[in-house]
Amino acid sequence: MLRSGASPNAFTFPFAIKSCAALSLPITGKQLHCHVFKTGCLLEPFVQTSLISMYGKCSLIDNARKLFDENPQSRKLTVCYNSLLSGYALNSRVKDVVVLFCEMRELGVEINGVTMLGLVQPCGIPGNLGLGMSVHGFCVKFGLDMDSSVGNCLLTINVELAELAFERVIELEPTNTGYYVLLSNVYTEARNLEGILRVRMLMRERKLKKDPGCSYVEFKGRVHLFFAGDRNHPQTNEIYKKLNELENLVKDLDGCKKNDHERREEYLNSMGVHSEKLAVAFALLNTRKETEIIIIKNLRICGDCHLFIKLVSKIVDRQFVVRDATRFHHFKNGFCSCKEYW
């Protein structure tokens, strides 16, 4: 459009911005934000909502909040509140979710199904079971039918409710492997071997297979994609060399808690090279020390990679953000924002 001389407007920008949100491309998203500012479309409701949503999905939730606060119209629009609420939920900012929802009710802003979905999302995080049950009760009182999105969130609250939600969502989407994996994860957390085997049998009977794991990093306007055991990248040799150095440093790391030490040895010695590890090595090879590294993964991060990135963040003194199929994980100085829940 720009090369041909056509001018993008308030109807054009949301489509491009939503693409950046879907792929979690913060650099490209910021560039689009600049274009929006130059064209004077920043206060258009659909444009602003798209930007708030994009920043939330790119782990730049403070940017989303700033945009929300700068426009007085935001506090009158359900769609703006919902975008910010969803961003807080995705980034596990539970207190901010609750405060924002209370603000909506106090100001009389209309609450809809999207609002309720934003409330349900963070309820699967340990320590929020009470909130989860309260929200579930509010959903029933609100009269919200449990669509697949709400069911997907409820799957993480507890085993009994997860089983009920699972039965409902597979009626709607029987071939969506994500729900089977989520239920299996709930059984794993509960150490319910019988439940895990039952889910695997269901998948086998229905001839369903998990999607292959992949991770990507945005660098200099390009998306660099990695699969497990990938050797197709032009920097493959350097990436594996860097990864080998990191794994050796992780194994030698002192001062870990005893349970972390035991888990580290188990994980590092029993699993292969997952895609997020390759993405970490690539990013460290190609970015400056002060740059925050954002990695997007299509599946839930495994315990091996979670522990690996947590310890690497301490070793190299870098901040990593991993967006997996469940939520954002912010790794810094050997800690993760999920508080050991993934």
Short mmCIF file of C-alpha atoms in Angstrom, two decimals:
data_model
loop_
_atom_site.label_atom_id
_atom_site.label_comp_id
_atom_site.label_asym_id
_atom_site.label_seq_id
_atom_site.Cartn_x
_atom_site.Cartn_y
_atom_site.Cartn_z
CA MET A 1 0.00 0.00 0.00
CA LEU A 2 2.72 2.43 1.00
CA ARG A 3 4.78 1.78 -2.12
CA SER A 4 1.75 2.30 -4.36
CA GLY A 5 0.92 5.61 -2.68
CA ALA A 6 -2.31 4.43 -1.02
CA SER A 7 -2.82 5.65 2.54
CA PRO A 8 -3.74 3.16 5.29
CA ASN A 9 -6.60 4.29 7.53
CA ALA A 10 -8.53 3.24 10.65
CA PHE A 11 -9.97 0.24 8.79
CA THR A 12 -6.59 -0.93 7.49
CA PHE A 13 -4.47 -0.89 10.63
CA PRO A 14 -6.41 -3.40 12.80
CA PHE A 15 -5.81 -6.21 10.29
CA ALA A 16 -2.05 -5.66 10.22
CA ILE A 17 -1.86 -5.17 13.99
CA LYS A 18 -3.85 -8.36 14.66
CA SER A 19 -1.37 -10.28 12.51
CA CYS A 20 1.47 -9.06 14.75
CA ALA A 21 -0.55 -10.05 17.82
CA ALA A 22 -1.25 -13.54 16.49
CA LEU A 23 2.44 -14.14 15.76
CA SER A 24 3.75 -12.17 18.77
CA LEU A 25 5.96 -9.87 16.71
CA PRO A 26 6.65 -6.90 19.03
CA ILE A 27 9.18 -5.13 16.79
CA THR A 28 6.87 -5.08 13.78
CA GLY A 29 3.97 -4.17 16.08
CA LYS A 30 5.83 -1.12 17.40
CA GLN A 31 6.58 -0.03 13.83
CA LEU A 32 2.88 -0.22 13.01
CA HIS A 33 2.13 1.80 16.15
CA CYS A 34 4.40 4.54 14.75
CA HIS A 35 2.48 4.49 11.44
CA VAL A 36 -0.79 4.76 13.37
CA PHE A 37 0.52 7.78 15.29
CA LYS A 38 1.70 9.52 12.10
CA THR A 39 -1.68 9.08 10.39
CA GLY A 40 -3.68 10.38 13.37
CA CYS A 41 -5.67 7.15 13.82
CA LEU A 42 -4.53 6.42 17.38
CA LEU A 43 -7.81 7.39 19.05
CA GLU A 44 -9.97 5.29 16.72
CA PRO A 45 -11.56 2.60 18.97
CA PHE A 46 -10.80 -0.41 16.76
CA VAL A 47 -7.22 0.73 16.17
CA GLN A 48 -6.58 1.36 19.85
CA THR A 49 -8.14 -1.97 20.84
CA SER A 50 -5.96 -3.81 18.32
CA LEU A 51 -2.83 -2.12 19.68
CA ILE A 52 -3.75 -2.92 23.32
CA SER A 53 -4.37 -6.54 22.38
CA MET A 54 -1.16 -6.74 20.36
CA TYR A 55 1.00 -5.40 23.20
CA GLY A 56 -0.62 -7.83 25.64
CA LYS A 57 0.07 -10.78 23.34
CA CYS A 58 3.66 -9.62 22.83
CA SER A 59 4.35 -9.51 26.59
CA LEU A 60 4.48 -5.70 26.57
CA ILE A 61 1.55 -5.34 28.94
CA ASP A 62 2.79 -2.03 30.41
CA ASN A 63 2.64 -0.53 26.89
CA ALA A 64 -0.94 -1.78 26.64
CA ARG A 65 -1.83 -0.15 29.97
CA LYS A 66 -0.25 3.14 28.92
CA LEU A 67 -2.33 3.21 25.74
CA PHE A 68 -5.47 2.44 27.72
CA ASP A 69 -4.81 5.24 30.23
CA GLU A 70 -3.94 7.85 27.58
CA ASN A 71 -7.40 7.73 26.00
CA PRO A 72 -10.31 8.77 28.29
CA GLN A 73 -12.72 7.01 25.91
CA SER A 74 -11.22 3.66 26.92
CA ARG A 75 -13.11 3.66 30.21
CA LYS A 76 -16.42 3.80 28.36
CA LEU A 77 -15.79 0.91 25.98
CA THR A 78 -16.16 -2.76 26.90
CA VAL A 79 -13.93 -3.78 24.02
CA CYS A 80 -10.98 -1.73 25.38
CA TYR A 81 -11.42 -3.15 28.87
CA ASN A 82 -11.62 -6.68 27.46
CA SER A 83 -8.42 -6.26 25.48
CA LEU A 84 -6.49 -5.08 28.53
CA LEU A 85 -8.11 -7.73 30.76
CA SER A 86 -7.08 -10.48 28.33
CA GLY A 87 -3.54 -9.10 28.25
CA TYR A 88 -3.28 -9.17 32.03
CA ALA A 89 -4.66 -12.71 32.09
CA LEU A 90 -2.22 -13.95 29.46
CA ASN A 91 0.68 -12.47 31.44
CA SER A 92 -0.55 -14.01 34.72
CA ARG A 93 -1.17 -10.58 36.29
CA VAL A 94 -4.01 -11.96 38.43
CA LYS A 95 -4.40 -8.98 40.80
CA ASP A 96 -4.60 -6.59 37.84
CA VAL A 97 -7.29 -8.79 36.27
CA VAL A 98 -9.41 -8.63 39.42
CA VAL A 99 -8.87 -4.86 39.93
CA LEU A 100 -9.79 -4.11 36.31
CA PHE A 101 -12.90 -6.27 36.48
CA CYS A 102 -14.00 -4.54 39.69
CA GLU A 103 -13.45 -1.18 37.99
CA MET A 104 -15.70 -2.26 35.11
CA ARG A 105 -18.49 -3.16 37.53
CA GLU A 106 -18.09 0.07 39.52
CA LEU A 107 -18.24 2.22 36.38
CA GLY A 108 -21.17 0.25 34.96
CA VAL A 109 -19.23 -0.87 31.86
CA GLU A 110 -21.04 -3.72 30.10
CA ILE A 111 -19.68 -7.19 30.92
CA ASN A 112 -19.88 -9.87 28.23
CA GLY A 113 -18.59 -13.36 27.44
CA VAL A 114 -15.17 -12.07 26.43
CA THR A 115 -14.85 -10.35 29.81
CA MET A 116 -15.66 -13.61 31.58
CA LEU A 117 -13.10 -15.48 29.49
CA GLY A 118 -10.43 -12.99 30.61
CA LEU A 119 -11.45 -13.63 34.22
CA VAL A 120 -11.28 -17.41 33.86
CA GLN A 121 -7.88 -17.54 32.14
CA PRO A 122 -5.58 -16.98 35.17
CA CYS A 123 -7.59 -19.22 37.50
CA GLY A 124 -5.52 -22.31 36.75
CA ILE A 125 -2.40 -20.84 38.38
CA PRO A 126 -1.67 -22.43 41.79
CA GLY A 127 -3.02 -20.39 44.67
CA ASN A 128 -5.99 -19.14 42.63
CA LEU A 129 -8.36 -22.08 43.11
CA GLY A 130 -10.67 -19.98 45.29
CA LEU A 131 -10.76 -17.29 42.63
CA GLY A 132 -11.42 -19.95 40.01
CA MET A 133 -14.42 -21.39 41.81
CA SER A 134 -15.80 -17.88 42.48
CA VAL A 135 -15.40 -16.98 38.80
CA HIS A 136 -17.04 -20.24 37.78
CA GLY A 137 -19.98 -19.42 40.03
CA PHE A 138 -20.15 -15.92 38.56
CA CYS A 139 -20.14 -17.42 35.05
CA VAL A 140 -23.16 -19.55 35.94
CA LYS A 141 -24.93 -16.56 37.51
CA PHE A 142 -24.01 -14.47 34.48
CA GLY A 143 -25.72 -17.06 32.24
CA LEU A 144 -22.66 -17.67 30.08
CA ASP A 145 -22.75 -20.84 28.00
CA MET A 146 -19.45 -22.73 28.26
CA ASP A 147 -17.99 -22.46 24.78
CA SER A 148 -14.70 -24.13 23.88
CA SER A 149 -12.63 -21.08 24.93
CA VAL A 150 -14.06 -20.94 28.46
CA GLY A 151 -13.84 -24.71 28.73
CA ASN A 152 -10.21 -24.56 27.70
CA CYS A 153 -9.47 -22.26 30.65
CA LEU A 154 -11.55 -24.25 33.13
CA LEU A 155 -9.55 -27.35 32.24
CA THR A 156 -6.68 -26.03 34.37
CA ILE A 157 -8.58 -25.28 37.60
CA ASN A 158 -8.84 -28.76 39.21
CA VAL A 159 -9.27 -32.39 38.23
CA GLU A 160 -13.01 -32.71 38.83
CA LEU A 161 -13.88 -29.49 37.04
CA ALA A 162 -11.32 -30.28 34.31
CA GLU A 163 -13.07 -33.57 33.55
CA LEU A 164 -16.45 -31.84 33.33
CA ALA A 165 -15.04 -29.10 31.07
CA PHE A 166 -13.28 -31.69 28.89
CA GLU A 167 -16.50 -33.62 28.23
CA ARG A 168 -18.15 -30.37 27.10
CA VAL A 169 -15.39 -29.01 24.87
CA ILE A 170 -14.74 -32.25 22.98
CA GLU A 171 -18.43 -32.26 22.01
CA LEU A 172 -17.73 -28.93 20.33
CA GLU A 173 -14.27 -29.75 18.95
CA PRO A 174 -13.65 -33.52 19.13
CA THR A 175 -10.44 -33.40 17.04
CA ASN A 176 -8.73 -30.53 18.88
CA THR A 177 -5.68 -32.27 20.39
CA GLY A 178 -4.98 -29.28 22.63
CA TYR A 179 -7.81 -30.24 24.99
CA TYR A 180 -6.56 -33.80 25.35
CA VAL A 181 -3.07 -32.51 26.13
CA LEU A 182 -4.45 -30.04 28.71
CA LEU A 183 -6.41 -32.76 30.50
CA SER A 184 -3.35 -35.03 30.44
CA ASN A 185 -1.35 -32.18 32.01
CA VAL A 186 -3.94 -31.84 34.78
CA TYR A 187 -3.68 -35.58 35.49
CA THR A 188 0.11 -35.29 35.47
CA GLU A 189 0.02 -32.51 38.08
CA ALA A 190 -2.34 -34.68 40.17
CA ARG A 191 -0.10 -37.74 39.61
CA ASN A 192 -3.10 -39.61 38.25
CA LEU A 193 -1.50 -42.29 36.05
CA GLU A 194 -4.83 -43.92 35.26
CA GLY A 195 -6.16 -40.63 33.92
CA ILE A 196 -3.08 -40.05 31.74
CA LEU A 197 -3.39 -43.54 30.22
CA ARG A 198 -7.11 -43.00 29.62
CA VAL A 199 -6.43 -39.79 27.65
CA ARG A 200 -3.75 -41.52 25.58
CA MET A 201 -6.14 -44.36 24.77
CA LEU A 202 -8.79 -41.85 23.71
CA MET A 203 -6.33 -40.13 21.35
CA ARG A 204 -5.21 -43.47 19.94
CA GLU A 205 -8.79 -44.63 19.35
CA ARG A 206 -9.65 -41.37 17.59
CA LYS A 207 -6.36 -41.40 15.62
CA LEU A 208 -5.29 -38.02 16.98
CA LYS A 209 -1.67 -36.89 17.16
CA LYS A 210 -0.02 -33.95 18.94
CA ASP A 211 1.21 -31.14 16.72
CA PRO A 212 5.01 -31.11 16.35
CA GLY A 213 6.64 -28.67 18.75
CA CYS A 214 8.13 -25.52 17.23
CA SER A 215 9.49 -22.21 18.51
CA TYR A 216 10.40 -18.97 16.80
CA VAL A 217 12.21 -15.71 17.43
CA GLU A 218 11.78 -12.40 15.60
CA PHE A 219 15.14 -10.91 14.61
CA LYS A 220 15.81 -8.01 12.22
CA GLY A 221 12.37 -8.21 10.65
CA ARG A 222 12.53 -11.97 10.06
CA VAL A 223 10.98 -14.90 11.93
CA HIS A 224 13.47 -17.68 12.69
CA LEU A 225 11.61 -20.96 13.17
CA PHE A 226 12.96 -24.07 14.91
CA PHE A 227 11.61 -27.60 15.34
CA ALA A 228 12.86 -30.22 17.82
CA GLY A 229 16.26 -31.48 16.70
CA ASP A 230 16.25 -28.95 13.83
CA ARG A 231 19.42 -28.70 11.70
CA ASN A 232 18.10 -26.59 8.83
CA HIS A 233 19.06 -23.12 10.04
CA PRO A 234 22.07 -21.44 8.31
CA GLN A 235 23.69 -21.02 11.75
CA THR A 236 23.12 -24.62 12.82
CA ASN A 237 26.73 -25.36 13.75
CA GLU A 238 27.08 -22.20 15.83
CA ILE A 239 23.68 -22.79 17.48
CA TYR A 240 24.52 -26.33 18.60
CA LYS A 241 27.95 -25.23 19.78
CA LYS A 242 26.38 -22.45 21.86
CA LEU A 243 23.74 -24.83 23.20
CA ASN A 244 26.39 -27.33 24.25
CA GLU A 245 28.23 -24.57 26.15
CA LEU A 246 25.01 -23.53 27.90
CA GLU A 247 24.11 -27.07 28.93
CA ASN A 248 27.57 -27.58 30.39
CA LEU A 249 27.24 -24.33 32.36
CA VAL A 250 23.79 -25.37 33.60
CA LYS A 251 25.13 -28.73 34.79
CA ASP A 252 27.94 -26.99 36.66
CA LEU A 253 25.77 -24.30 38.19
CA ASP A 254 26.21 -24.08 41.97
CA GLY A 255 23.84 -22.75 44.60
CA CYS A 256 20.69 -24.46 43.27
CA LYS A 257 18.11 -25.87 45.60
CA LYS A 258 18.42 -29.59 46.17
CA ASN A 259 15.22 -30.46 44.33
CA ASP A 260 16.24 -28.23 41.42
CA HIS A 261 19.59 -30.03 41.24
CA GLU A 262 17.96 -33.44 41.12
CA ARG A 263 15.43 -32.36 38.52
CA ARG A 264 18.12 -30.68 36.41
CA GLU A 265 20.14 -33.91 36.13
CA GLU A 266 17.04 -35.93 35.31
CA TYR A 267 15.79 -33.52 32.65
CA LEU A 268 19.07 -32.75 30.96
CA ASN A 269 20.10 -36.39 30.68
CA SER A 270 16.81 -37.91 29.57
CA MET A 271 15.47 -35.66 26.80
CA GLY A 272 16.53 -34.47 23.36
CA VAL A 273 17.00 -30.96 21.97
CA HIS A 274 13.67 -29.17 22.03
CA SER A 275 12.87 -26.24 19.79
CA GLU A 276 12.91 -23.58 22.53
CA LYS A 277 16.49 -24.50 23.48
CA LEU A 278 17.57 -23.94 19.88
CA ALA A 279 15.71 -20.61 19.85
CA VAL A 280 17.49 -19.56 23.07
CA ALA A 281 20.92 -20.39 21.63
CA PHE A 282 20.14 -18.56 18.37
CA ALA A 283 18.92 -15.45 20.21
CA LEU A 284 21.97 -15.32 22.47
CA LEU A 285 24.25 -15.58 19.45
CA ASN A 286 22.57 -12.72 17.60
CA THR A 287 21.32 -10.15 20.12
CA ARG A 288 22.92 -7.58 22.40
CA LYS A 289 23.30 -8.26 26.10
CA GLU A 290 20.66 -5.69 27.09
CA THR A 291 18.03 -7.07 24.69
CA GLU A 292 15.08 -8.97 26.15
CA ILE A 293 14.63 -12.26 24.29
CA ILE A 294 11.07 -13.24 23.32
CA ILE A 295 10.39 -16.80 22.20
CA ILE A 296 7.05 -18.12 20.94
CA LYS A 297 6.19 -21.82 21.26
CA ASN A 298 3.10 -23.56 19.85
CA LEU A 299 2.84 -26.12 22.68
CA ARG A 300 3.17 -25.94 26.45
CA ILE A 301 6.79 -25.63 27.55
CA CYS A 302 8.13 -28.86 29.08
CA GLY A 303 9.79 -29.16 32.48
CA ASP A 304 13.20 -29.70 30.91
CA CYS A 305 13.16 -26.50 28.88
CA HIS A 306 11.52 -24.51 31.66
CA LEU A 307 14.32 -25.43 34.06
CA PHE A 308 16.97 -24.91 31.39
CA ILE A 309 15.82 -21.37 30.49
CA LYS A 310 15.37 -20.46 34.14
CA LEU A 311 18.98 -21.38 34.92
CA VAL A 312 20.36 -19.86 31.70
CA SER A 313 18.71 -16.54 32.61
CA LYS A 314 20.86 -16.55 35.74
CA ILE A 315 24.06 -17.67 34.00
CA VAL A 316 23.99 -15.09 31.18
CA ASP A 317 22.13 -12.38 33.14
CA ARG A 318 19.43 -11.97 30.48
CA GLN A 319 15.67 -11.73 30.60
CA PHE A 320 13.74 -14.29 28.56
CA VAL A 321 10.03 -14.25 27.78
CA VAL A 322 8.47 -17.47 26.53
CA ARG A 323 4.91 -17.49 25.29
CA ASP A 324 3.64 -21.05 25.15
CA ALA A 325 0.18 -22.47 24.54
CA THR A 326 -0.85 -21.65 28.12
CA ARG A 327 0.68 -18.30 29.16
CA PHE A 328 3.75 -16.08 29.23
CA HIS A 329 6.76 -17.12 31.28
CA HIS A 330 9.08 -14.28 32.32
CA PHE A 331 12.52 -15.65 33.22
CA LYS A 332 14.99 -13.46 35.07
CA ASN A 333 17.96 -14.17 37.36
CA GLY A 334 17.04 -17.84 37.77
CA PHE A 335 13.35 -17.29 38.51
CA CYS A 336 10.13 -17.53 36.47
CA SER A 337 6.94 -15.52 36.82
CA CYS A 338 4.85 -18.71 36.76
CA LYS A 339 6.28 -19.70 40.17
CA GLU A 340 7.19 -23.20 38.97
CA TYR A 341 3.82 -23.85 37.31
CA TRP A 342 3.87 -24.58 33.58
#
